[in-house]
CSV table of C-alpha atoms in Angstrom, one decimal:
chain,number,residue,atom,x,y,z
A,20,MET,CA,110.5,-36.8,-153.3
A,21,ASN,CA,109.6,-40.8,-150.2
A,22,ARG,CA,105.6,-40.7,-152.1
A,23,PRO,CA,104.8,-43.5,-148.8
A,24,LEU,CA,105.8,-40.3,-146.5
A,25,SER,CA,104.7,-36.9,-148.3
A,26,SER,CA,101.4,-39.4,-148.4
A,27,SER,CA,100.9,-40.4,-144.8
A,28,LEU,CA,102.0,-36.6,-143.7
A,29,TRP,CA,99.2,-35.2,-146.4
A,30,LEU,CA,96.6,-37.8,-145.0
A,31,LEU,CA,97.3,-37.2,-141.3
A,32,LEU,CA,97.0,-33.3,-141.0
A,33,ALA,CA,93.8,-34.1,-143.2
A,34,ALA,CA,92.8,-36.0,-140.3
A,35,ALA,CA,94.0,-33.6,-138.1
A,36,LEU,CA,92.2,-30.4,-140.0
A,37,LEU,CA,88.6,-32.9,-140.3
A,38,VAL,CA,88.5,-34.5,-136.8
A,39,ALA,CA,89.1,-30.3,-135.4
A,40,ALA,CA,86.2,-29.6,-137.3
A,41,LEU,CA,84.2,-32.1,-136.8
A,42,LEU,CA,84.4,-32.2,-132.7
A,43,PRO,CA,82.9,-29.0,-131.6
A,44,PHE,CA,80.0,-30.5,-133.1
A,45,ASP,CA,80.7,-34.2,-132.3
A,46,GLY,CA,77.2,-34.3,-129.9
A,47,LEU,CA,74.7,-32.1,-131.9
A,48,ILE,CA,75.1,-34.2,-134.5
A,49,SER,CA,75.6,-37.7,-132.6
A,50,GLN,CA,72.1,-36.6,-130.5
A,51,THR,CA,70.6,-35.8,-133.7
A,52,ALA,CA,71.6,-38.8,-136.1
A,53,GLN,CA,70.6,-41.1,-132.9
A,54,GLY,CA,66.8,-39.3,-133.5
A,55,LEU,CA,66.6,-40.1,-136.6
A,56,PRO,CA,62.9,-41.9,-138.1
A,57,GLY,CA,62.2,-45.8,-136.3
A,58,GLY,CA,63.1,-47.1,-139.4
A,59,VAL,CA,65.8,-44.9,-140.6
A,60,VAL,CA,68.3,-45.8,-137.1
A,61,ALA,CA,66.5,-49.9,-138.0
A,62,PHE,CA,68.3,-49.5,-142.1
A,63,ASN,CA,71.6,-48.9,-139.9
A,64,GLU,CA,71.8,-51.2,-137.3
A,65,LYS,CA,71.2,-54.0,-140.1
A,66,ILE,CA,74.0,-52.8,-142.3
A,67,THR,CA,76.0,-51.2,-139.5
A,68,ASP,CA,78.3,-55.3,-139.0
A,69,PHE,CA,79.3,-55.2,-142.1
A,70,GLY,CA,81.7,-52.9,-140.9
A,71,THR,CA,83.7,-55.5,-138.5
A,72,PHE,CA,87.7,-56.4,-138.7
A,73,ALA,CA,87.2,-60.6,-137.9
A,74,TRP,CA,85.5,-62.0,-141.3
A,75,MET,CA,87.4,-59.4,-142.9
A,76,ILE,CA,90.5,-61.1,-141.0
A,77,TYR,CA,89.5,-64.4,-141.6
A,78,GLY,CA,87.8,-64.9,-144.8
A,79,SER,CA,90.7,-63.1,-146.7
A,80,GLY,CA,93.3,-65.0,-144.3
A,81,SER,CA,91.6,-67.9,-145.0
A,82,ILE,CA,92.0,-67.6,-149.1
A,83,VAL,CA,95.8,-66.8,-148.9
A,84,ILE,CA,96.2,-70.3,-147.2
A,85,VAL,CA,93.8,-72.3,-149.6
A,86,ALA,CA,94.9,-70.5,-152.8
A,87,TYR,CA,98.4,-70.5,-152.2
A,88,ILE,CA,98.0,-74.6,-151.7
A,89,LEU,CA,97.0,-74.0,-154.8
A,90,HIS,CA,99.1,-72.0,-156.6
A,91,ARG,CA,102.1,-74.2,-155.5
A,92,VAL,CA,100.4,-78.4,-156.1
A,93,SER,CA,98.9,-76.8,-159.4
A,94,ARG,CA,100.5,-79.0,-162.2
A,95,SER,CA,98.9,-76.3,-164.8
A,96,GLU,CA,101.3,-73.5,-165.7
A,97,GLY,CA,96.7,-71.0,-166.5
A,98,PHE,CA,96.1,-72.5,-163.0
A,99,SER,CA,98.9,-71.9,-160.9
A,100,SER,CA,99.2,-68.4,-162.4
A,101,LYS,CA,95.7,-67.2,-161.3
A,102,SER,CA,96.1,-68.9,-158.6
A,103,LYS,CA,99.3,-66.7,-157.7
A,104,THR,CA,97.2,-63.4,-158.0
A,105,GLY,CA,94.6,-64.1,-155.8
A,106,TRP,CA,96.9,-65.2,-153.1
A,107,ARG,CA,98.6,-62.4,-153.2
A,108,LEU,CA,94.9,-60.5,-154.3
A,109,ALA,CA,93.6,-61.8,-150.5
A,110,LEU,CA,97.6,-61.6,-149.7
A,111,TYR,CA,96.6,-57.4,-150.3
A,112,PHE,CA,93.1,-57.1,-148.7
A,113,LEU,CA,94.1,-59.3,-145.3
A,114,VAL,CA,98.1,-57.1,-144.4
A,115,THR,CA,95.4,-53.8,-145.3
A,116,ILE,CA,93.1,-54.7,-142.8
A,117,GLY,CA,95.4,-56.3,-140.6
A,118,SER,CA,97.1,-53.1,-139.9
A,119,ALA,CA,94.5,-50.5,-140.1
A,120,SER,CA,93.5,-52.8,-137.0
A,121,ILE,CA,96.0,-52.8,-135.2
A,122,VAL,CA,95.8,-49.3,-135.8
A,123,VAL,CA,92.8,-48.9,-134.1
A,124,HIS,CA,93.5,-50.9,-131.3
A,125,LEU,CA,95.9,-49.3,-130.2
A,126,ALA,CA,94.5,-46.0,-130.9
A,127,LYS,CA,91.7,-47.3,-128.8
A,128,LEU,CA,93.7,-48.0,-125.4
A,129,VAL,CA,95.7,-45.1,-125.3
A,130,ILE,CA,93.0,-42.3,-125.4
A,131,GLY,CA,89.9,-43.9,-123.8
A,132,ARG,CA,86.7,-41.7,-125.5
A,133,ALA,CA,83.7,-41.9,-124.5
A,134,ARG,CA,81.1,-43.7,-126.1
A,135,PRO,CA,78.2,-41.4,-126.9
A,136,GLU,CA,76.4,-43.9,-124.8
A,137,LEU,CA,78.3,-42.1,-121.9
A,138,PHE,CA,76.8,-38.8,-123.4
A,139,ALA,CA,74.5,-37.5,-120.4
A,140,GLU,CA,78.0,-38.7,-118.3
A,141,TYR,CA,81.0,-37.7,-119.9
A,142,GLY,CA,79.7,-34.8,-122.1
A,143,ALA,CA,82.1,-36.1,-126.2
A,144,HIS,CA,84.8,-35.0,-125.4
A,145,SER,CA,86.1,-37.3,-122.6
A,146,LEU,CA,89.5,-39.0,-122.9
A,147,SER,CA,90.2,-41.3,-119.9
A,148,PHE,CA,93.8,-42.4,-121.1
A,149,PHE,CA,94.3,-45.7,-121.4
A,150,SER,CA,91.3,-46.9,-120.0
A,151,GLY,CA,90.5,-48.1,-124.2
A,152,HIS,CA,90.2,-51.5,-122.8
A,153,ASP,CA,86.9,-51.5,-121.3
A,154,TRP,CA,84.8,-50.7,-124.5
A,155,VAL,CA,82.4,-48.0,-123.1
A,156,PHE,CA,86.5,-45.9,-123.4
A,157,GLN,CA,86.7,-47.1,-127.5
A,158,SER,CA,85.5,-44.8,-128.9
A,159,PHE,CA,87.8,-42.4,-131.0
A,160,PRO,CA,88.8,-44.1,-133.7
A,161,SER,CA,86.0,-45.5,-134.9
A,162,GLY,CA,86.1,-49.6,-135.4
A,163,HIS,CA,84.3,-50.0,-138.1
A,164,SER,CA,84.9,-47.4,-139.7
A,165,ALA,CA,88.5,-48.6,-140.5
A,166,ALA,CA,87.6,-51.9,-141.6
A,167,VAL,CA,86.0,-50.1,-143.8
A,168,GLY,CA,87.9,-47.7,-144.8
A,169,SER,CA,91.2,-50.6,-145.2
A,170,PHE,CA,88.4,-53.0,-147.7
A,171,PHE,CA,87.0,-50.5,-150.6
A,172,GLY,CA,90.0,-48.5,-150.1
A,173,ALA,CA,92.0,-51.7,-151.3
A,174,PHE,CA,89.4,-51.7,-153.5
A,175,SER,CA,89.1,-48.5,-154.9
A,176,MET,CA,93.2,-49.0,-155.2
A,177,LEU,CA,93.0,-51.8,-157.0
A,178,ALA,CA,89.9,-50.7,-158.7
A,179,PRO,CA,90.6,-46.5,-159.1
A,180,ARG,CA,87.2,-46.5,-162.3
A,181,LEU,CA,84.8,-48.1,-159.1
A,182,ARG,CA,86.7,-45.5,-156.7
A,183,ILE,CA,83.2,-43.3,-156.3
A,184,VAL,CA,81.4,-46.6,-155.4
A,185,PHE,CA,83.9,-47.2,-153.0
A,186,VAL,CA,83.8,-44.3,-151.1
A,187,LEU,CA,80.0,-44.4,-150.8
A,188,GLY,CA,79.7,-47.4,-149.3
A,189,ALA,CA,82.5,-46.4,-147.0
A,190,LEU,CA,81.1,-43.8,-146.5
A,191,ALA,CA,77.3,-45.3,-145.3
A,192,ILE,CA,79.3,-48.1,-143.1
A,193,GLY,CA,80.7,-45.3,-141.3
A,194,ILE,CA,77.6,-42.6,-140.8
A,195,SER,CA,75.7,-45.8,-139.2
A,196,ARG,CA,78.2,-45.9,-136.4
A,197,ILE,CA,77.2,-42.2,-135.4
A,198,VAL,CA,72.7,-43.8,-136.8
A,199,VAL,CA,72.8,-46.3,-134.2
A,200,GLY,CA,74.8,-45.0,-131.1
A,201,ALA,CA,78.3,-46.1,-130.9
A,202,HIS,CA,80.3,-43.1,-132.7
A,203,TYR,CA,80.8,-39.8,-133.2
A,204,PRO,CA,81.3,-37.9,-136.6
A,205,SER,CA,85.4,-37.8,-135.3
A,206,ASP,CA,85.2,-40.4,-134.6
A,207,VAL,CA,83.9,-41.9,-137.7
A,208,ALA,CA,86.3,-40.1,-139.9
A,209,ALA,CA,89.4,-40.5,-138.5
A,210,GLY,CA,88.3,-44.5,-138.2
A,211,LEU,CA,88.3,-44.4,-142.8
A,212,LEU,CA,91.5,-42.2,-143.4
A,213,VAL,CA,93.5,-45.0,-141.2
A,214,GLY,CA,91.9,-47.6,-143.4
A,215,LEU,CA,92.9,-45.7,-146.3
A,216,TRP,CA,96.2,-44.9,-145.1
A,217,THR,CA,96.6,-48.6,-144.4
A,218,ALA,CA,95.4,-49.2,-147.8
A,219,LEU,CA,97.6,-46.6,-149.6
A,220,MET,CA,101.1,-47.8,-147.7
A,221,THR,CA,100.8,-51.8,-148.5
A,222,ALA,CA,99.3,-50.8,-152.1
A,223,PHE,CA,103.5,-48.5,-151.6
A,224,PHE,CA,104.6,-51.6,-150.2
A,225,PHE,CA,102.5,-55.2,-152.8
A,226,ALA,CA,104.1,-51.8,-156.5
A,227,ARG,CA,107.4,-52.7,-154.5
A,228,GLN,CA,107.2,-55.9,-155.2
A,229,THR,CA,105.9,-55.7,-158.4
A,230,TRP,CA,103.0,-58.2,-156.8
A,231,LEU,CA,99.6,-56.5,-157.9
A,232,PHE,CA,100.8,-53.2,-158.4
A,233,ARG,CA,103.3,-51.3,-160.5
A,234,LEU,CA,104.5,-47.2,-159.0
A,235,ASP,CA,103.3,-44.7,-162.4
A,236,GLU,CA,105.8,-42.4,-163.6
A,237,LYS,CA,105.7,-40.2,-160.2
A,238,GLY,CA,105.5,-42.7,-158.3
A,239,TRP,CA,102.0,-44.0,-157.4
A,240,PRO,CA,101.1,-47.8,-157.9
A,241,ARG,CA,99.1,-48.9,-159.4
A,242,PRO,CA,97.5,-52.0,-160.8
A,243,LYS,CA,99.7,-53.9,-163.1
A,244,ASN,CA,96.3,-54.4,-165.0
A,245,SER,CA,96.1,-51.2,-165.7
A,246,PHE,CA,99.0,-49.9,-167.8
A,247,GLN,CA,99.2,-50.2,-171.6
A,248,PRO,CA,102.1,-52.0,-173.4
A,249,SER,CA,104.6,-50.0,-174.9
A,250,LYS,CA,103.5,-49.4,-179.4
A,251,GLY,CA,106.9,-49.3,-181.5
C-alpha cells in the first residue's frame, strides 16, 4: 500500500467532510465568537499572531544554516553528530512549514473567500475566484491555522507521546482566528489539516532518507529514537 497517497486521500476526505459540516454554521459561529466578553477577545488577540509563517520559516531556516555550518567545521565527532541532527530537525520544520505556506497561499489566491469583516456585505459564503491578492479575500484556508498545524504537527510526529498537547496548542491558535474575526471555522479546519498533511508527508520523505524517522513495519514514519534494538 502507498501510505503517503492513502494518507493524503484520507486527510482530503476528512477536510472535505469537516468543511462541509461547518459551512452552514460559519456565519453564526463567527458572529457569536466575535461577541464574546472583551477579556476573552483580548486574550485571543494576544496569542493569535503566534501562528505566523514568517518567524517560523526564518527561524528554522537560520537554524538550518548555522547547524549545518557547525556540523561541517566541527572536529569533534560527538558535536558534529549533534549538529547534524540539529540541522536535520530544523530542516524538517522548514520544509513542513514552507510547504504549508505554499499550499495555503495558492489556495487563497484561487478561492478568494471574503473574510468575516465583510460578512454584512457579502455573507459567509462569498467566493471571488483569483481575487486572493486582496487581503480581505484571503479567508480560505486560514494561514495562521496552517502554520500552527504544520508547526505542532511536526512536533507531534517527533514526539508522539505528547501529541495531545500539540493538538491543543494548534486548536487554541486556530480558535483565536475565529474570535478575532479573521476567519470562519471552516477556514480554520482546512488550515489545520493542511498543516497536518505537510508534517506527515515531510516525515514520510525524511523516513525514506532515514533522517530523523524510520518506516515501521506498517509503513508509517516513526522517530528513529523510538525503535528499540532487537534482543537475542
